C-alpha positions as protocol buffer text, in pm:
chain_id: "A"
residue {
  index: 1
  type: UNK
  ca { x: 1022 y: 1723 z: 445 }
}
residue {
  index: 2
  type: UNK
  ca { x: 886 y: 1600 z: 130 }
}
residue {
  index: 3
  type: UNK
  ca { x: 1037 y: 1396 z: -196 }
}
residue {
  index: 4
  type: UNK
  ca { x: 933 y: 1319 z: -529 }
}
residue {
  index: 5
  type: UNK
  ca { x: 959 y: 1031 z: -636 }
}
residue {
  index: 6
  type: UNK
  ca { x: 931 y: 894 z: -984 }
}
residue {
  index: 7
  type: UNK
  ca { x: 845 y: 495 z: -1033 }
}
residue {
  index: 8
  type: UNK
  ca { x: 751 y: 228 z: -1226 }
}
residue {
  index: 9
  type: UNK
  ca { x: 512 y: -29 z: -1151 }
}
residue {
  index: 10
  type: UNK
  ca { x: 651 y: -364 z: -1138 }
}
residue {
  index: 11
  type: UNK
  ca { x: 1006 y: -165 z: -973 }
}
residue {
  index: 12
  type: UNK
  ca { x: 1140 y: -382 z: -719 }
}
residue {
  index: 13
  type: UNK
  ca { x: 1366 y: -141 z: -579 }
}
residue {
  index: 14
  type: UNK
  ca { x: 1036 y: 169 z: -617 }
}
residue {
  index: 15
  type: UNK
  ca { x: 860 y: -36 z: -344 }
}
residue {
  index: 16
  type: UNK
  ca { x: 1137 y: -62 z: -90 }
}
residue {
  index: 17
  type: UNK
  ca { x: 1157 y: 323 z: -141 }
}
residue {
  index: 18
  type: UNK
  ca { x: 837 y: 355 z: -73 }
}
residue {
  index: 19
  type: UNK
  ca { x: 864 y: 107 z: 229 }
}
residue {
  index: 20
  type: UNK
  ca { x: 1178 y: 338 z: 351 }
}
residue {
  index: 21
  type: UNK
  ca { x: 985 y: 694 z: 322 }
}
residue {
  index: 22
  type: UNK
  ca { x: 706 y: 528 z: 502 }
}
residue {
  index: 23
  type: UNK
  ca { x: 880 y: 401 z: 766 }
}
residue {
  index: 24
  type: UNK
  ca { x: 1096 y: 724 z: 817 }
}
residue {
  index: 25
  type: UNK
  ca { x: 754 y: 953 z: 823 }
}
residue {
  index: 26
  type: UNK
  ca { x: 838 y: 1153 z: 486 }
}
residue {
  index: 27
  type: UNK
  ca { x: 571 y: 1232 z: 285 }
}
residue {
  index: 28
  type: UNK
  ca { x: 579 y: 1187 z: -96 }
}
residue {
  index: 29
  type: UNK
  ca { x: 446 y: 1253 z: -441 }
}
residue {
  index: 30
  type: UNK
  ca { x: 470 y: 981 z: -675 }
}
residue {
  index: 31
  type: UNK
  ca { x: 455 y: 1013 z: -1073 }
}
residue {
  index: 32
  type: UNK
  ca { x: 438 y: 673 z: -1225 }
}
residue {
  index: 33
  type: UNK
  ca { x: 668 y: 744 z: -1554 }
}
residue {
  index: 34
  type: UNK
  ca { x: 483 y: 438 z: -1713 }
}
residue {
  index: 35
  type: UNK
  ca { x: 157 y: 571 z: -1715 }
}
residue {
  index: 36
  type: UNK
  ca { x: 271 y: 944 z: -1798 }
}
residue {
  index: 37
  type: UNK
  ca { x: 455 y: 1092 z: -2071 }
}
residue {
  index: 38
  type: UNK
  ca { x: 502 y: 1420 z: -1874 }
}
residue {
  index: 39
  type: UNK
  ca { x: 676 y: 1266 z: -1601 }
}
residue {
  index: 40
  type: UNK
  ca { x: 918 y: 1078 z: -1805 }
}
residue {
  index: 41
  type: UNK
  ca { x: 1041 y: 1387 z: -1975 }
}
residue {
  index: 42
  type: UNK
  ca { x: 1050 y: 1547 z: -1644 }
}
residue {
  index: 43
  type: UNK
  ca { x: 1251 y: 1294 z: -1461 }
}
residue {
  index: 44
  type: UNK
  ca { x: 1491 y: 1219 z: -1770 }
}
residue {
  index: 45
  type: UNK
  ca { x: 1543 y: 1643 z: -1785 }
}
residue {
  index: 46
  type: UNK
  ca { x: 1613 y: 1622 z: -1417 }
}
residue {
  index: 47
  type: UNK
  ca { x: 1835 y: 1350 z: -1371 }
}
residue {
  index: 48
  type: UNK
  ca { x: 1942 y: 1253 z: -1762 }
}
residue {
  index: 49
  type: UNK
  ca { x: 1851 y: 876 z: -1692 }
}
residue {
  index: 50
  type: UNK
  ca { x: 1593 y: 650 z: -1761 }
}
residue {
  index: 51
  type: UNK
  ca { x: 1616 y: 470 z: -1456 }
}
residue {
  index: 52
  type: UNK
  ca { x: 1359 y: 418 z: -1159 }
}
residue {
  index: 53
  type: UNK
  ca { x: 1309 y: 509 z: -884 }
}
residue {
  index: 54
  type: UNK
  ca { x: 1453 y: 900 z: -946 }
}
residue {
  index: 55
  type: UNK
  ca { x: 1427 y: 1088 z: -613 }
}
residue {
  index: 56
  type: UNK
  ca { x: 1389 y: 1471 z: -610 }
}
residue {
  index: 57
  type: UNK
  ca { x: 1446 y: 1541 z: -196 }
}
residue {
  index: 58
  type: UNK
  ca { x: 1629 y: 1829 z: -21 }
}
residue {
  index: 59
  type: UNK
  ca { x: 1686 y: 2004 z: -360 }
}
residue {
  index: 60
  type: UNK
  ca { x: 1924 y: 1691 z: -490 }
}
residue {
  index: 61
  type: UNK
  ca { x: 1861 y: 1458 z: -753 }
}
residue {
  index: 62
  type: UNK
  ca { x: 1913 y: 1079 z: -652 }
}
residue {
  index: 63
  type: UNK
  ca { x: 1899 y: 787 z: -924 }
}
residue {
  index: 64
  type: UNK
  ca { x: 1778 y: 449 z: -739 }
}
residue {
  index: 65
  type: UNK
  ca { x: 1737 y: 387 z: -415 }
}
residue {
  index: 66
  type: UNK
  ca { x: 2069 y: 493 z: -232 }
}
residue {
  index: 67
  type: UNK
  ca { x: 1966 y: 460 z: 128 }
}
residue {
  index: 68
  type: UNK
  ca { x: 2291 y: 584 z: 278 }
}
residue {
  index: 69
  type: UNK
  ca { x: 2226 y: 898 z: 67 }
}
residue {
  index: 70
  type: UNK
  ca { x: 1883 y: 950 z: 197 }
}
residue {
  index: 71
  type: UNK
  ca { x: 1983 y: 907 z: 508 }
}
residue {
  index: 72
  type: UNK
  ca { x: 2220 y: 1232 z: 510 }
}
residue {
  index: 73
  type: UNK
  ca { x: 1978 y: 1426 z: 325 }
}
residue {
  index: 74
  type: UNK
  ca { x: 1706 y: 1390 z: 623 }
}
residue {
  index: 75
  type: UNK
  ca { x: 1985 y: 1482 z: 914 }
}
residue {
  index: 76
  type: UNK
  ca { x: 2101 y: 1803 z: 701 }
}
residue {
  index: 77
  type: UNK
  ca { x: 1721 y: 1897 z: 723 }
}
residue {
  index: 78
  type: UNK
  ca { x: 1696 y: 1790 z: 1049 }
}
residue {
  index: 79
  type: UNK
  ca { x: 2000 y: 2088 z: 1181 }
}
């Protein structure tokens, strides 16, 4: 399993997401929507917010870092 992830810097709640795919063995790509135009358009087009983190993961679209969600998105992949 794998999840994109788009982030901000100096975004508390980006780190523990970070910390939490770590920890759970998922690998990650991260655009920083700070530092790139592109991925800003693509994460507001994807999820219509401006808010980090944005996490693209078992073909949903999650807006900050909703643990319990995550959670049942890794045992559906898991079956």
């Amino acid at each position: 399993m794998e999840a994109i992830i788009y982030t901000a810097p100096t975004c508390t709640w980006c780190k523990k997401l970070k910390e939490w795919l770590k920890k759970k063995k998922i690998s990650y790509q991260e655009h920083d929507v700070v530092e790139s135009d592109d991925a800003r358009e693509i994460m507001i087009d994807k999820s219509a917010q401006m808010s980090v983190p944005v996490i693209e993961m078992g073909g949903e679209i999650i807006v900050g870092f909703d643990e319990a969600r995550l959670e049942e998105i890794v045992k559906k992949q898991k079956k």
